[in-house]
Structures are given as C-alpha cells and as structure tokens.
XYZ file of C-alpha atoms in Angstrom:
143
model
C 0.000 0.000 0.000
C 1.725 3.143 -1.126
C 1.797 6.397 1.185
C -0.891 8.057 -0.234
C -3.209 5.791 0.493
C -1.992 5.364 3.744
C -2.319 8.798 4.480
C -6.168 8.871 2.637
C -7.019 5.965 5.051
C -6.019 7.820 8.119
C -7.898 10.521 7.282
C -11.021 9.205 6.914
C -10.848 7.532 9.733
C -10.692 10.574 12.071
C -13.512 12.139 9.781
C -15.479 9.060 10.260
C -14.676 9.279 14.220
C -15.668 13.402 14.280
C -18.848 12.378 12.320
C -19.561 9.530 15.077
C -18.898 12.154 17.909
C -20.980 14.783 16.614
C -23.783 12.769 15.841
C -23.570 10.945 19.565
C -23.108 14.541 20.932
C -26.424 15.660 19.406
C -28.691 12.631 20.364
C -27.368 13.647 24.175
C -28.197 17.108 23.501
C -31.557 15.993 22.258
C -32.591 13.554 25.039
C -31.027 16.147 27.727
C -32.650 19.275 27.042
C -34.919 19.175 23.893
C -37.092 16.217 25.024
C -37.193 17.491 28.812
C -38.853 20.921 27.461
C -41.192 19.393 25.191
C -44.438 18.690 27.414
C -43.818 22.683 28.853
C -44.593 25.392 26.546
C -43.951 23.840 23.166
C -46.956 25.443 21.609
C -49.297 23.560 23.805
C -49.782 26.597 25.677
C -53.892 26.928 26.169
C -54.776 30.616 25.660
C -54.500 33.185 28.496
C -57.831 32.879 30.592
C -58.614 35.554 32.988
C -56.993 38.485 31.637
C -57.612 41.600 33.619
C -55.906 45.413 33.316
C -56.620 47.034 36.640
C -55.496 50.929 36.519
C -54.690 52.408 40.121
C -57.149 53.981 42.463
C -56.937 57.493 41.394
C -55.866 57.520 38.242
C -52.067 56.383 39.249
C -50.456 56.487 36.589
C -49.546 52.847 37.102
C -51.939 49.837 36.166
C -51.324 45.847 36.016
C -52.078 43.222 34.288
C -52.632 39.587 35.254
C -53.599 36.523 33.219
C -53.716 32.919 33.933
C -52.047 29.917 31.759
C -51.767 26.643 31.255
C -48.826 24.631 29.345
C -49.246 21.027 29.471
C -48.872 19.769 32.841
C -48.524 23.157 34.620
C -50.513 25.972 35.452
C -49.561 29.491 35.934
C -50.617 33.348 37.277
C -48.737 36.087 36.039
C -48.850 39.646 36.593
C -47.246 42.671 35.052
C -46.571 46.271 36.549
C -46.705 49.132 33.758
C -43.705 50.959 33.330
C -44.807 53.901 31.420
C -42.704 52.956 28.356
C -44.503 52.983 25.066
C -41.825 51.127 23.076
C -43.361 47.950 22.073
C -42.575 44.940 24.066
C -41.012 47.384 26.991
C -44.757 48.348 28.067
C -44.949 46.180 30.798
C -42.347 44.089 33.312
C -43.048 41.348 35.310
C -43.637 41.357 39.086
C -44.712 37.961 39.665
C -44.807 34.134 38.284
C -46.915 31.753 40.217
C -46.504 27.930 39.615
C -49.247 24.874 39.992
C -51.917 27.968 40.581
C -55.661 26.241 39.699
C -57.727 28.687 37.149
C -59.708 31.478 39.897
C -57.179 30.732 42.487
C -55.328 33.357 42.675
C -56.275 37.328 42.364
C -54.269 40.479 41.687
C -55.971 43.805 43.611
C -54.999 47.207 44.188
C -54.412 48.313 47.849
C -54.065 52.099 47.956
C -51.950 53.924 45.128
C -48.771 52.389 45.776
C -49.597 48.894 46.647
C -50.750 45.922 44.802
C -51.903 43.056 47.111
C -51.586 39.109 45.260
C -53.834 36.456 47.329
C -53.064 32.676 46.443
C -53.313 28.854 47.851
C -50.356 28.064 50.000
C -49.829 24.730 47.631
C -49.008 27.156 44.793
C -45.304 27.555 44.615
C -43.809 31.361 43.657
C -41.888 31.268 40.536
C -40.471 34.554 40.349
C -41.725 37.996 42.378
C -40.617 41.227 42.751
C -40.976 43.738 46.490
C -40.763 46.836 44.758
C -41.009 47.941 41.468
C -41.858 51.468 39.786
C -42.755 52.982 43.409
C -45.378 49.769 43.134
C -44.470 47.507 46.400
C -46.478 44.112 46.060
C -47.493 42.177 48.832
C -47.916 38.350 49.037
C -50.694 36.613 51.043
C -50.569 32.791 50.622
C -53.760 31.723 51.674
C-alpha cells in the first residue's frame, strides 16, 4: 500500500470518528434538554384565561395586568406592573410568576396607590416575584 493511500485511510478515519462524535453529541443534547422541554410550553400553551388590566385607584399612573395559563402539565398566574414605556414589548415588566396555581385561584388587587396586594393557595409555589417595582411595592398573602 503506497503512502498516499496510507495517508487517505487515516484521514477518513478521524472524519469518520468526528462524524460519530458529533452525531452521539447531538442525540445527548436531544434527550437532555430538547425532550425534557417538550411537554412545557412547546406550543401547547392553552390561551391566556382571565386576563384583567386594573389601573390604580386614582388615576395612578400605574396599572397591572394579570392573566392565567396553562402549558401542558402546569398551570400558571402572572402579573405585570406598567412601566410607562410605550416602546413595544417594553410596556410592561413582570412582578410575579406563580406555579401549579388552579384557574380562579389566585387574584391580583390594588391596595391604595402604591400597593398591589396578590392572594393565592399556600400549595401554589412562587416562581419569580418582585418587592418593589416602579414605586409599586407588592405584597404576598398565601392563603
């Protein structure tokens, strides 16, 4: 066997071994994080239910918004604080995820100009949530 095709051999075998890497590295990629992900929002959101905008007492120049969804398995309450912004997409920020919330469960109320008050089952578990935002302080009240 001459040099050549020595050397042609060799380097198809490490191709061949790269290709064999690459394609083990994505089916670990796939079964670690893709398939993991795909029963919680992969388009199998339900629409929002219970959407409410609630401006302040007063006309604050605040108001929120809160909505309930469900993705597969899990159900959620979110609420938004305005922020005064009228950029698209920057209109809003969030001040609070709730997790394993039933629809009607939980409610998002004003409590004087400068306080939003968030009632909710003690079983539900707090995803994300925010003190004080924009002035706004929220208040929590697991019930």
């Amino acid at each position: 066997m001459s040099n050549s095709f020595r050397w042609l051999h060799i380097v198809l075998e490490v191709i061949g071994g790269l290709a064999l890497l690459a394609g083990l590295g994505w089916v670990a990629f796939y079964f670690l994080f893709i398939v993991p992900m795909s029963h919680f929002s992969d388009g199998n959101c339900s629409p929002d239910t219970e959407q409410r905008l609630v401006n302040a007492p007063g006309g604050g120049e605040h108001n929120f918004k809160s909505l309930h969804r469900t993705c597969g398995q899990y159900n959620f309450f979110f609420a938004y604080l305005s922020t005064g912004n009228p950029n698209k997409g920057y209109e809003y920020e969030p001040i609070l995820e709730l997790k394993n919330v039933a629809p009607g469960a939980a409610r998002a109320e004003w409590d004087g100009p400068n306080r939003i008050v968030v009632t909710f089952p003690k079983s539900s578990e707090v995803v994300d949530a925010y003190a004080r935002s924009f002035g706004i302080d929220v208040v929590l009240y697991p019930q």
